């Protein structure tokens, strides 16, 4: 016995001398702990504060020391390092006990690590069990205690520590396992969390609840033994059975939205996935769900009508905006993200077909035409130099002779629109369309039929001019981004005044007629005014409906991803308009206070014209009947009926 005592004494003195020498020699880089900048989770929220998704490399939500409840500190210290607030980084008594056990075992079997040592091990050292690494850990811990306060060490530890299930730090784990903020946790829930660092996988409550509860009960027993909780609190905590949630880490409920948010936010912040930002979007998750359901409804209806349709290439997109503010309320880039992450709402450039016609008619109105002005719905052969002559036709065939602009748009007459464009002048129209900032427009008469590519989101921007008093409003997905220091980056929307409010309202009235008695009748919803336009491209490759109420605007597209035709019966009125109706019915059910009627701006006048109440403005006066009849007679010459 004396020999063993002497041996332990010699080893202890020798170890002490070696430790003092090593302490003076080891100069660790602890800047990463002192200037602590961990990878943090960025969270995306909808306009109502509902979580859309978490973005992360390490799922960590930072908690300042002041927001960490004292019970969490007590529980952690009780189970991991009771003398934490007394020692200087290492616990000599615990080390002595560990050395004796390690010498007897001939290897490192007991660690005796303090919370400070664990922090060092987790952040700058390896986890290998060697005496040299242990000595280094102790030395670094002692030096760290000279640089940081106990509170700073605990703050770093509780944010850095891995707590299983992909959760880093106490705050992320509390939200993940229990869907609670730190100040909402019970003693049992706290005990589960602080019991995890010893073996995060083994004690993961989503996988091994019994082991996790047993470990938590040890924490609670220890707190009671130390007198940090009373007997009643102890019994209540032991008996509690917390609800544990096995949630996915990303919580991504709208992946098409999330992809677009990342794309937009990354233009400003390169560290968007690790910077711990709070991204507040204009998305309304209730509206988003309505849009997703409506798009799937339309998709399934196409498949019901066509048993031979290729479901793997058939797809669609829907964008919902608040046209006056530019807020993107919903954005759905496909019927099933798990099968295709390609975002057709933002990336797909599809021809809008006849849904582009309102912009041609708006230019005509702004140049002095009236909704009651007449245009020739007759066939013409257009020569294009050395190329083959072009002889367009109406979608439904036939000609109607001279018809009003209002009726031509209501029926979506191709020939009338092409003749109107030709009458206005291609150069004039091209310039005015370009002034609106449309891109990739063909400078030929096919422009009238929407023969260019545009994404549904981009198209929604231009359609905003009609319900928004002639002002084109850039759609905005992100409202603001807040960094961990609570500094905000706000997103401003661009606006272009494309026409006067009263001129835009003339188009609203014309588009109401499209829905009430024209090609868009399948979009009608009882009890609310709706305006909109159908669009179908050659061979039924694309089907659109672009519509709006006094409050929301919805752009819907369907087609095959490989640009092959759908069936002949699939078009804007049959395919997309009913989807608009399905969406609006759900929208007004969820938001019954939504505005139901369009409000006429100043500058709109009414009069009886040909037996009906018609609208006009100073720019677009109603035509005099005799003058218009004479013009029609003159224009008949040289036309092919």
Coordinates of C-alpha atoms in Angstrom, one line a residue:
X1 CA 0.0 0.0 0.0
X2 CA 2.9 2.4 0.9
X3 CA 4.5 1.5 -2.4
X4 CA 1.3 2.4 -4.4
X5 CA 0.9 5.6 -2.5
X6 CA 4.5 6.6 -3.2
X7 CA 4.0 5.6 -6.8
X8 CA 0.9 7.8 -7.2
X9 CA 2.7 10.6 -5.4
X10 CA 5.7 10.4 -7.8
X11 CA 3.4 10.2 -10.8
X12 CA 1.3 13.2 -9.6
X13 CA 4.4 15.4 -9.0
X14 CA 5.9 14.4 -12.3
X15 CA 2.6 15.0 -14.1
X16 CA 2.3 18.4 -12.4
X17 CA 5.8 19.4 -13.5
X18 CA 5.1 18.3 -17.0
X19 CA 1.8 20.0 -17.1
X20 CA 3.4 23.3 -15.9
X21 CA 6.0 23.0 -18.7
X22 CA 3.4 22.2 -21.4
X23 CA 1.2 25.1 -20.2
X24 CA 4.0 27.5 -20.9
X25 CA 4.8 26.0 -24.3
X26 CA 1.4 25.3 -25.8
X27 CA 0.0 28.4 -27.6
X28 CA -3.4 27.4 -29.0
X29 CA -5.4 29.4 -31.5
X30 CA -8.6 30.0 -29.6
X31 CA -9.7 32.9 -31.7
X32 CA -12.5 30.7 -33.2
X33 CA -14.0 30.3 -29.8
X34 CA -13.5 33.9 -28.6
X35 CA -14.7 35.5 -31.8
X36 CA -17.5 32.9 -32.1
X37 CA -19.3 32.9 -35.5
X38 CA -21.0 29.6 -35.9
X39 CA -22.9 28.4 -38.9
X40 CA -26.5 29.5 -38.3
X41 CA -29.9 28.4 -39.7
X42 CA -31.6 30.9 -42.0
X43 CA -35.4 30.8 -41.6
X44 CA -37.9 31.7 -44.3
X45 CA -41.3 33.0 -43.2
X46 CA -44.6 33.9 -44.9
X47 CA -46.2 37.3 -44.5
X48 CA -48.1 36.0 -41.4
X49 CA -45.0 34.8 -39.5
X50 CA -45.5 31.1 -40.4
X51 CA -42.3 29.1 -41.0
X52 CA -41.9 28.1 -44.7
X53 CA -38.4 26.5 -44.4
X54 CA -35.1 26.2 -42.6
X55 CA -31.9 26.6 -44.6
X56 CA -28.7 25.3 -43.1
X57 CA -25.5 23.4 -43.2
X58 CA -25.7 23.0 -39.4
X59 CA -29.2 23.4 -38.1
X60 CA -28.5 26.0 -35.4
X61 CA -30.6 28.9 -34.1
X62 CA -28.5 31.3 -32.0
X63 CA -29.5 31.9 -28.4
X64 CA -28.0 34.8 -26.5
X65 CA -27.2 34.0 -22.8
X66 CA -29.9 36.4 -21.6
X67 CA -32.6 34.3 -23.4
X68 CA -31.4 31.0 -21.9
X69 CA -33.5 30.1 -18.9
X70 CA -31.7 29.6 -15.6
X71 CA -33.2 26.1 -15.4
X72 CA -31.3 25.1 -18.5
X73 CA -28.1 26.3 -16.9
X74 CA -28.8 24.5 -13.6
X75 CA -29.7 21.3 -15.4
X76 CA -26.6 21.4 -17.6
X77 CA -24.2 22.2 -14.7
X78 CA -25.9 19.6 -12.5
X79 CA -25.2 16.7 -14.9
X80 CA -22.1 17.8 -16.6
X81 CA -20.0 20.0 -14.3
X82 CA -21.3 20.8 -10.9
X83 CA -18.3 23.0 -9.9
X84 CA -18.4 24.9 -13.2
X85 CA -18.7 28.3 -11.5
X86 CA -15.9 27.6 -9.1
X87 CA -13.1 26.0 -11.2
X88 CA -10.7 27.7 -13.6
X89 CA -11.4 25.5 -16.6
X90 CA -10.4 22.1 -15.1
X91 CA -11.6 20.2 -12.0
X92 CA -8.6 19.0 -10.1
X93 CA -10.5 16.6 -7.9
X94 CA -12.3 15.0 -10.9
X95 CA -9.0 14.8 -12.7
X96 CA -7.3 13.0 -9.8
X97 CA -10.1 10.4 -9.7
X98 CA -9.9 9.9 -13.4
X99 CA -6.1 9.6 -13.4
X100 CA -6.3 6.8 -10.8
X101 CA -8.9 4.9 -12.8
X102 CA -6.9 5.5 -16.1
X103 CA -3.7 4.2 -14.5
X104 CA -5.4 1.1 -13.2
X105 CA -7.0 0.4 -16.6
X106 CA -3.8 1.2 -18.5
X107 CA -5.7 3.5 -20.9
X108 CA -8.0 6.5 -20.9
X109 CA -11.3 5.4 -19.6
X110 CA -12.7 8.4 -17.6
X111 CA -12.6 11.9 -19.0
X112 CA -13.4 14.2 -16.2
X113 CA -14.1 17.0 -18.7
X114 CA -15.5 20.2 -17.6
X115 CA -18.0 22.2 -19.7
X116 CA -15.1 24.4 -20.8
X117 CA -13.0 21.4 -21.8
X118 CA -16.0 20.0 -23.8
X119 CA -16.3 23.3 -25.6
X120 CA -12.6 23.1 -26.5
X121 CA -12.9 19.5 -27.7
X122 CA -15.9 20.3 -29.8
X123 CA -14.5 23.3 -31.5
X124 CA -10.7 23.0 -31.9
X125 CA -9.5 19.5 -30.9
X126 CA -10.1 16.0 -32.1
X127 CA -12.3 13.6 -30.1
X128 CA -9.6 10.8 -30.0
X129 CA -9.0 9.3 -26.5
X130 CA -5.2 9.9 -25.9
X131 CA -3.4 11.3 -22.9
X132 CA -1.6 13.9 -25.0
X133 CA -4.9 15.2 -26.4
X134 CA -6.4 15.3 -22.9
X135 CA -3.5 17.3 -21.6
X136 CA -3.8 19.8 -24.5
X137 CA -7.5 20.0 -23.8
X138 CA -7.0 20.9 -20.2
X139 CA -4.4 23.5 -21.0
X140 CA -6.5 25.2 -23.6
X141 CA -9.5 25.2 -21.3
X142 CA -7.5 27.0 -18.6
X143 CA -6.3 29.6 -21.1
X144 CA -9.8 30.0 -22.4
X145 CA -11.2 30.8 -19.0
X146 CA -8.8 33.7 -18.8
X147 CA -10.3 35.2 -21.9
X148 CA -14.0 34.5 -21.5
X149 CA -16.5 34.9 -18.6
X150 CA -18.4 31.8 -17.4
X151 CA -21.5 33.2 -19.1
X152 CA -19.8 33.6 -22.4
X153 CA -18.5 30.0 -22.2
X154 CA -22.0 28.7 -21.4
X155 CA -23.5 30.7 -24.3
X156 CA -20.9 29.2 -26.7
X157 CA -21.3 25.7 -25.4
X158 CA -25.1 25.7 -25.6
X159 CA -25.1 27.1 -29.1
X160 CA -22.3 24.8 -30.4
X161 CA -23.2 21.5 -28.9
X162 CA -24.7 18.8 -31.0
X163 CA -28.0 17.5 -29.6
X164 CA -28.9 14.7 -32.1
X165 CA -31.4 14.5 -35.0
X166 CA -29.5 17.2 -36.9
X167 CA -30.0 19.8 -34.2
X168 CA -27.1 22.0 -33.2
X169 CA -27.5 24.1 -30.1
X170 CA -30.2 24.3 -27.4
X171 CA -32.6 26.6 -29.3
X172 CA -32.8 24.5 -32.5
X173 CA -33.3 21.4 -30.4
X174 CA -36.1 22.9 -28.3
X175 CA -37.9 24.0 -31.5
X176 CA -37.2 20.7 -33.2
X177 CA -38.0 18.1 -30.5
X178 CA -40.8 20.0 -28.7
X179 CA -41.8 22.9 -31.0
X180 CA -41.2 25.3 -28.2
X181 CA -39.2 28.4 -27.4
X182 CA -36.6 28.1 -24.6
X183 CA -38.8 29.9 -22.0
X184 CA -41.6 27.4 -22.7
X185 CA -39.7 24.3 -21.8
X186 CA -40.6 22.1 -18.8
X187 CA -38.0 20.7 -16.4
X188 CA -38.4 17.3 -18.1
X189 CA -37.9 18.7 -21.5
X190 CA -34.9 20.6 -20.4
X191 CA -33.5 17.5 -18.8
X192 CA -33.9 15.6 -22.0
X193 CA -32.0 18.3 -23.9
X194 CA -29.0 18.6 -21.5
X195 CA -28.8 14.9 -21.3
X196 CA -28.1 14.5 -25.0
X197 CA -24.5 15.7 -25.3
X198 CA -23.1 12.5 -23.7
X199 CA -24.4 10.4 -26.6
X200 CA -26.7 12.3 -29.0
X201 CA -27.6 9.4 -31.2
X202 CA -28.2 6.9 -28.3
X203 CA -30.3 9.4 -26.4
X204 CA -32.2 10.8 -29.4
X205 CA -35.8 10.9 -28.1
X206 CA -37.3 10.4 -31.6
X207 CA -35.5 7.0 -31.8
X208 CA -34.8 5.9 -28.3
X209 CA -37.4 7.5 -26.1
X210 CA -37.0 5.1 -23.1
X211 CA -33.2 5.7 -23.0
X212 CA -33.7 9.4 -23.4
X213 CA -36.3 9.6 -20.5
X214 CA -34.0 7.5 -18.3
X215 CA -31.1 9.9 -18.9
X216 CA -33.4 12.8 -18.3
X217 CA -34.5 11.3 -15.0
X218 CA -30.9 11.1 -13.9
X219 CA -30.6 14.8 -14.6
X220 CA -33.7 15.6 -12.6
X221 CA -32.5 13.4 -9.7
X222 CA -29.2 15.2 -9.7
X223 CA -30.9 18.6 -9.6
X224 CA -33.0 17.5 -6.7
X225 CA -30.0 16.1 -4.8
X226 CA -28.3 19.5 -5.2
X227 CA -31.3 21.2 -3.9
X228 CA -31.9 23.1 -7.1
X229 CA -35.5 21.8 -7.5
X230 CA -37.8 20.9 -4.6
X231 CA -39.6 17.6 -4.0
X232 CA -42.8 18.6 -5.7
X233 CA -41.0 19.8 -8.8
X234 CA -38.9 16.6 -8.8
X235 CA -42.0 14.3 -8.6
X236 CA -43.8 16.3 -11.3
X237 CA -40.8 16.2 -13.6
X238 CA -40.2 12.5 -13.1
X239 CA -43.8 11.7 -13.9
X240 CA -44.0 13.9 -17.0
X241 CA -44.2 12.3 -20.5
X242 CA -43.3 15.1 -23.0
X243 CA -44.6 15.0 -26.6
X244 CA -41.6 14.6 -28.9
X245 CA -41.9 15.6 -32.5
X246 CA -40.0 13.8 -35.3
X247 CA -40.0 16.7 -37.8
X248 CA -38.0 17.0 -40.9
X249 CA -35.1 19.4 -40.4
X250 CA -35.8 21.7 -43.3
X251 CA -39.6 22.1 -42.6
X252 CA -39.9 22.9 -46.3
X253 CA -43.6 23.3 -47.0
X254 CA -43.3 25.2 -50.3
X255 CA -40.1 24.1 -52.2
X256 CA -40.7 26.1 -55.3
X257 CA -41.0 29.2 -53.2
X258 CA -37.9 28.3 -51.2
X259 CA -35.8 27.8 -54.3
X260 CA -36.8 31.2 -55.6
X261 CA -36.1 32.8 -52.3
X262 CA -32.6 31.4 -52.2
X263 CA -32.0 32.6 -55.7
X264 CA -33.1 36.1 -54.9
X265 CA -31.5 36.4 -51.5
X266 CA -28.2 35.0 -52.7
X267 CA -27.8 38.0 -55.0
X268 CA -27.4 40.1 -51.8
X269 CA -26.0 37.7 -49.2
X270 CA -23.6 35.0 -50.3
X271 CA -23.8 33.3 -46.9
X272 CA -27.6 32.9 -47.0
X273 CA -27.5 29.2 -46.0
X274 CA -25.2 29.7 -42.9
X275 CA -25.8 33.4 -42.0
X276 CA -28.7 33.0 -39.6
X277 CA -31.0 35.4 -41.5
X278 CA -34.7 35.8 -41.0
X279 CA -36.3 36.1 -44.5
X280 CA -39.8 37.5 -44.4
X281 CA -41.6 36.9 -47.7
X282 CA -44.9 38.1 -49.1
X283 CA -46.1 34.6 -49.5
X284 CA -49.3 33.7 -47.7
X285 CA -49.2 29.9 -46.9
X286 CA -53.0 29.7 -47.0
X287 CA -53.1 31.2 -50.4
X288 CA -50.1 29.0 -51.4
X289 CA -52.0 25.9 -50.5
X290 CA -55.1 27.1 -52.4
X291 CA -52.9 27.6 -55.5
X292 CA -51.2 24.2 -55.2
X293 CA -54.6 22.5 -54.8
X294 CA -56.1 24.4 -57.8
X295 CA -53.1 23.6 -60.0
X296 CA -53.4 19.9 -59.2
X297 CA -57.1 20.0 -59.8
X298 CA -56.6 21.3 -63.3
X299 CA -53.9 18.7 -64.0
X300 CA -56.1 15.9 -62.9
X301 CA -59.0 17.2 -65.1
X302 CA -56.7 17.1 -68.2
X303 CA -55.8 13.6 -67.4
X304 CA -59.4 12.6 -67.0
X305 CA -60.3 14.1 -70.4
X306 CA -57.3 12.5 -72.1
X307 CA -56.5 8.9 -71.0
X308 CA -53.5 8.9 -73.4
X309 CA -52.0 12.1 -72.0
X310 CA -48.3 11.8 -71.0
X311 CA -48.5 12.6 -67.3
X312 CA -44.7 12.7 -67.0
X313 CA -44.4 15.7 -69.3
X314 CA -47.8 17.4 -68.7
X315 CA -47.4 20.2 -66.1
X316 CA -48.4 23.7 -65.1
X317 CA -47.7 26.7 -63.0
X318 CA -49.7 29.3 -61.1
X319 CA -48.7 32.7 -59.7
X320 CA -51.0 34.8 -57.4
X321 CA -50.2 38.4 -56.7
X322 CA -51.7 41.4 -55.0
X323 CA -51.4 43.7 -58.0
X324 CA -51.5 47.0 -56.2
X325 CA -48.6 46.2 -53.9
X326 CA -46.8 43.7 -56.0
X327 CA -46.8 41.1 -53.3
X328 CA -46.4 37.5 -54.5
X329 CA -48.9 35.7 -52.4
X330 CA -48.4 32.2 -54.0
X331 CA -45.9 30.8 -56.5
X332 CA -46.2 27.2 -57.7
X333 CA -43.8 26.0 -60.3
X334 CA -45.2 22.6 -61.0
X335 CA -47.7 19.9 -59.9
X336 CA -45.2 17.8 -58.0
X337 CA -41.8 19.2 -56.8
X338 CA -40.6 15.7 -55.8
X339 CA -40.8 14.6 -59.5
X340 CA -39.5 17.9 -61.0
X341 CA -37.9 20.8 -59.3
X342 CA -37.9 22.9 -62.5
X343 CA -39.8 26.1 -61.6
X344 CA -42.1 26.7 -64.5
X345 CA -43.5 29.8 -62.9
X346 CA -40.2 31.6 -63.1
X347 CA -38.0 29.7 -65.6
X348 CA -40.3 28.4 -68.3
X349 CA -40.5 30.8 -71.3
X350 CA -43.8 29.9 -73.0
X351 CA -45.8 31.7 -75.7
X352 CA -48.8 33.6 -74.1
X353 CA -50.9 33.3 -77.3
X354 CA -54.1 35.3 -77.1
X355 CA -53.6 36.2 -73.5
X356 CA -51.3 38.9 -74.9
X357 CA -54.0 40.6 -76.9
X358 CA -55.2 43.0 -74.1
X359 CA -51.9 44.9 -74.5
X360 CA -52.5 45.5 -78.2
X361 CA -56.0 46.7 -77.5
X362 CA -54.7 48.9 -74.6
X363 CA -52.3 50.6 -77.0
X364 CA -55.2 51.2 -79.4
X365 CA -57.3 52.7 -76.6
X366 CA -54.4 55.0 -75.6
X367 CA -54.1 56.1 -79.2
X368 CA -57.8 57.3 -79.3
X369 CA -59.7 54.1 -80.2
X370 CA -62.8 53.3 -78.2
X371 CA -64.0 49.9 -77.0
X372 CA -66.9 50.6 -79.5
X373 CA -64.5 51.4 -82.4
X374 CA -64.8 48.8 -85.1
X375 CA -62.1 46.6 -86.7
X376 CA -62.2 44.2 -89.5
X377 CA -62.5 40.6 -88.6
X378 CA -61.7 39.4 -92.1
X379 CA -59.0 37.5 -93.8
X380 CA -56.0 39.2 -95.4
X381 CA -52.9 37.9 -97.0
X382 CA -49.8 39.5 -95.6
X383 CA -46.8 39.6 -97.9
X384 CA -43.4 39.3 -96.2
X385 CA -41.0 39.9 -99.0
X386 CA -39.0 36.8 -100.1
X387 CA -40.7 34.7 -97.4
X388 CA -44.0 32.8 -97.8
X389 CA -47.1 34.9 -97.5
X390 CA -48.9 34.7 -94.2
X391 CA -52.7 34.1 -94.1
X392 CA -53.7 33.9 -90.4
X393 CA -57.1 32.6 -89.3
X394 CA -59.4 32.7 -86.3
X395 CA -59.2 29.9 -83.8
X396 CA -62.8 28.9 -84.3
X397 CA -62.8 29.7 -88.0
X398 CA -65.0 32.0 -90.0
X399 CA -65.2 35.8 -90.2
X400 CA -67.6 38.3 -88.6
X401 CA -66.8 41.3 -90.8
X402 CA -66.5 44.6 -88.8
X403 CA -66.9 44.2 -85.1
X404 CA -66.2 46.4 -82.1
X405 CA -62.9 46.1 -80.2
X406 CA -64.8 45.0 -77.2
X407 CA -66.5 42.2 -79.1
X408 CA -63.3 41.2 -80.8
X409 CA -61.5 40.8 -77.5
X410 CA -64.4 39.1 -75.9
X411 CA -64.4 36.4 -78.6
X412 CA -60.6 36.5 -78.9
X413 CA -60.7 37.0 -82.7
X414 CA -57.3 36.6 -84.2
X415 CA -58.0 38.3 -87.5
X416 CA -59.5 41.4 -85.9
X417 CA -56.5 41.7 -83.6
X418 CA -54.0 41.3 -86.4
X419 CA -55.9 43.9 -88.5
X420 CA -56.0 46.2 -85.6
X421 CA -52.2 45.9 -85.1
X422 CA -51.7 46.5 -88.8
X423 CA -54.0 49.6 -88.7
X424 CA -52.2 51.1 -85.6
X425 CA -48.8 50.4 -87.2
X426 CA -46.2 47.8 -86.4
X427 CA -43.4 50.4 -85.5
X428 CA -45.7 52.4 -83.2
X429 CA -47.0 49.3 -81.4
X430 CA -43.5 47.7 -81.1
X431 CA -42.2 50.9 -79.5
X432 CA -45.0 51.3 -77.0
X433 CA -44.8 47.6 -76.1
X434 CA -41.1 48.0 -75.6
X435 CA -41.7 51.0 -73.4
X436 CA -43.7 48.7 -71.1
X437 CA -40.4 46.7 -70.9
X438 CA -41.6 43.6 -72.6
X439 CA -38.7 41.5 -73.9
X440 CA -38.1 39.3 -76.9
X441 CA -41.1 40.7 -78.8
X442 CA -41.1 39.8 -82.5
X443 CA -41.3 42.8 -84.6
X444 CA -43.9 41.5 -87.0
X445 CA -47.6 41.0 -87.1
X446 CA -47.4 37.7 -85.2
X447 CA -46.8 39.8 -82.1
X448 CA -50.6 40.2 -82.0
X449 CA -50.9 36.5 -81.2
X450 CA -48.3 36.4 -78.5
X451 CA -45.6 34.7 -80.5
X452 CA -42.8 35.2 -77.9
X453 CA -41.7 33.5 -74.7
X454 CA -42.5 34.8 -71.2
X455 CA -42.6 33.2 -67.8
X456 CA -45.9 33.2 -65.8
X457 CA -44.3 35.4 -63.1
X458 CA -43.1 37.9 -65.6
X459 CA -46.5 38.0 -67.3
X460 CA -48.1 38.6 -64.0
X461 CA -46.0 41.8 -63.7
X462 CA -47.4 43.2 -66.9
X463 CA -51.0 42.2 -66.2
X464 CA -50.9 44.2 -63.0
X465 CA -51.3 47.4 -65.1
X466 CA -55.0 46.6 -65.7
X467 CA -56.3 46.3 -62.1
X468 CA -53.7 48.8 -60.8
X469 CA -54.8 51.9 -62.6
X470 CA -52.3 51.6 -65.5
X471 CA -49.3 51.1 -63.3
X472 CA -47.1 48.0 -63.9
X473 CA -45.8 46.7 -60.5
X474 CA -42.8 44.4 -60.3
X475 CA -43.8 41.3 -58.3
X476 CA -42.0 41.0 -55.0
X477 CA -41.3 37.6 -53.3
X478 CA -39.2 38.9 -50.4
X479 CA -40.4 41.6 -48.1
X480 CA -37.2 42.0 -46.0
X481 CA -34.2 40.1 -44.7
X482 CA -33.0 40.5 -41.1
X483 CA -29.5 39.5 -40.1
X484 CA -28.6 38.2 -36.6
X485 CA -27.8 41.7 -35.5
X486 CA -31.4 42.7 -36.3
X487 CA -30.3 44.9 -39.2
X488 CA -32.9 44.9 -42.0
X489 CA -32.6 44.9 -45.7
X490 CA -35.9 45.9 -47.3
X491 CA -37.0 45.1 -50.8
X492 CA -38.6 47.9 -52.9
X493 CA -40.8 47.2 -55.9
X494 CA -40.4 48.9 -59.2
X495 CA -43.3 50.7 -60.8
X496 CA -44.0 52.0 -64.3
X497 CA -47.0 54.1 -65.2
X498 CA -47.9 52.6 -68.6
X499 CA -51.2 54.3 -69.1
X500 CA -53.7 56.5 -67.4
X501 CA -56.0 55.0 -64.7
X502 CA -59.2 55.7 -66.8
X503 CA -57.6 54.1 -69.9
X504 CA -56.7 51.0 -67.9
X505 CA -60.2 50.8 -66.5
X506 CA -61.6 50.7 -70.1
X507 CA -59.6 47.5 -70.5
X508 CA -60.8 46.2 -67.1
X509 CA -64.4 46.6 -68.4
X510 CA -63.5 44.8 -71.7
X511 CA -61.9 41.9 -69.8
X512 CA -64.9 41.7 -67.5
X513 CA -66.9 41.0 -70.7
X514 CA -64.5 38.3 -71.7
X515 CA -65.4 36.5 -68.5
X516 CA -69.1 37.3 -68.4
X517 CA -69.9 36.3 -71.9
X518 CA -66.7 35.5 -73.8
X519 CA -64.0 32.9 -74.0
X520 CA -63.4 33.2 -70.2
X521 CA -66.8 32.2 -69.0
X522 CA -65.5 29.1 -67.2
X523 CA -63.7 31.5 -64.8
X524 CA -66.9 33.1 -63.6
X525 CA -67.6 33.1 -59.8
X526 CA -70.9 34.2 -58.4
X527 CA -70.8 37.3 -56.2
X528 CA -67.6 38.8 -57.4
X529 CA -66.4 40.8 -60.4
X530 CA -63.7 39.0 -62.5
X531 CA -61.8 40.2 -65.5
X532 CA -59.4 38.2 -67.5
X533 CA -58.2 36.7 -70.8
X534 CA -57.7 33.2 -72.1
X535 CA -54.7 32.2 -74.2
X536 CA -54.1 29.2 -76.4
X537 CA -51.1 28.9 -78.7
X538 CA -50.8 27.0 -82.1
X539 CA -51.6 23.3 -81.9
X540 CA -52.8 23.7 -78.3
X541 CA -49.2 23.6 -77.0
X542 CA -49.9 26.3 -74.3
X543 CA -53.1 27.0 -72.3
X544 CA -53.3 30.2 -70.2
X545 CA -55.8 32.2 -68.1
X546 CA -54.7 35.5 -66.8
X547 CA -57.4 37.0 -64.5
X548 CA -58.0 39.3 -61.6
X549 CA -60.5 40.4 -59.1
X550 CA -60.5 43.8 -57.4
X551 CA -57.9 42.4 -54.9
X552 CA -55.9 39.5 -56.4
X553 CA -54.4 38.6 -59.7
X554 CA -53.9 35.0 -60.9
X555 CA -51.8 33.8 -63.9
X556 CA -52.2 30.1 -64.8
X557 CA -50.4 28.1 -67.4
X558 CA -50.6 24.4 -68.6
X559 CA -48.6 22.6 -71.2
X560 CA -46.2 19.8 -71.9
X561 CA -42.6 20.3 -70.8
X562 CA -41.3 19.0 -74.1
X563 CA -43.5 21.5 -76.1
X564 CA -45.6 18.9 -77.7
X565 CA -49.3 19.6 -78.3
X566 CA -52.0 18.8 -75.9
X567 CA -55.4 17.6 -77.3
X568 CA -57.3 20.0 -79.5
X569 CA -59.9 20.5 -76.8
X570 CA -57.3 21.8 -74.3
X571 CA -57.1 25.6 -74.4
X572 CA -57.2 28.6 -72.1
X573 CA -61.0 28.6 -71.7
X574 CA -61.3 24.8 -71.1
X575 CA -58.1 24.1 -69.3
X576 CA -56.9 27.1 -67.3
X577 CA -60.1 29.2 -66.7
X578 CA -61.8 26.5 -64.5
X579 CA -58.6 26.5 -62.3
X580 CA -59.0 30.2 -61.8
X581 CA -62.6 29.6 -60.7
X582 CA -61.6 26.9 -58.3
X583 CA -58.9 29.1 -56.8
X584 CA -61.1 32.2 -56.4
X585 CA -64.0 30.1 -54.8
X586 CA -61.5 29.0 -52.1
X587 CA -60.0 32.4 -51.8
X588 CA -63.3 34.2 -51.0
X589 CA -64.3 31.4 -48.7
X590 CA -61.1 31.9 -46.7
X591 CA -61.2 35.7 -47.0
X592 CA -64.9 36.7 -47.2
X593 CA -64.1 40.4 -46.7
X594 CA -62.3 40.6 -50.0
X595 CA -63.3 43.4 -52.3
X596 CA -66.0 42.2 -54.7
X597 CA -66.4 45.1 -57.2
X598 CA -64.0 47.2 -59.3
X599 CA -64.1 50.9 -58.5
X600 CA -64.2 53.3 -61.5
X601 CA -61.5 56.0 -61.4
X602 CA -62.1 59.6 -62.3
X603 CA -62.3 60.3 -66.0
X604 CA -64.7 57.5 -66.8
X605 CA -67.9 58.5 -68.4
X606 CA -71.2 56.7 -69.2
X607 CA -73.6 57.1 -72.0
X608 CA -76.2 55.1 -73.9
X609 CA -74.7 53.9 -77.2
X610 CA -76.5 51.7 -79.6
X611 CA -79.0 50.8 -76.8
X612 CA -76.4 50.0 -74.2
X613 CA -74.6 51.7 -71.3
X614 CA -71.1 52.1 -72.6
X615 CA -67.9 53.7 -71.2
X616 CA -65.7 56.4 -72.7
X617 CA -62.9 58.8 -71.7
X618 CA -61.5 62.0 -73.1
X619 CA -58.8 60.0 -74.8
X620 CA -61.2 57.3 -76.0
X621 CA -64.4 59.0 -77.0
X622 CA -67.2 56.9 -78.5
X623 CA -67.2 56.9 -82.3
X624 CA -69.8 58.8 -84.2
X625 CA -71.9 56.2 -86.0
X626 CA -72.0 57.9 -89.4
X627 CA -68.3 58.5 -89.5
X628 CA -67.5 55.0 -88.5
X629 CA -69.8 53.6 -91.2
X630 CA -68.1 55.7 -93.9
X631 CA -64.7 54.5 -92.7
X632 CA -65.8 50.9 -92.9
X633 CA -67.0 51.4 -96.5
X634 CA -63.7 52.9 -97.5
X635 CA -61.8 50.1 -95.8
X636 CA -63.7 47.4 -97.6
X637 CA -61.7 47.9 -100.8
X638 CA -59.0 45.4 -101.4
X639 CA -60.1 43.0 -98.6
X640 CA -60.5 39.3 -99.0
X641 CA -63.6 37.9 -97.3

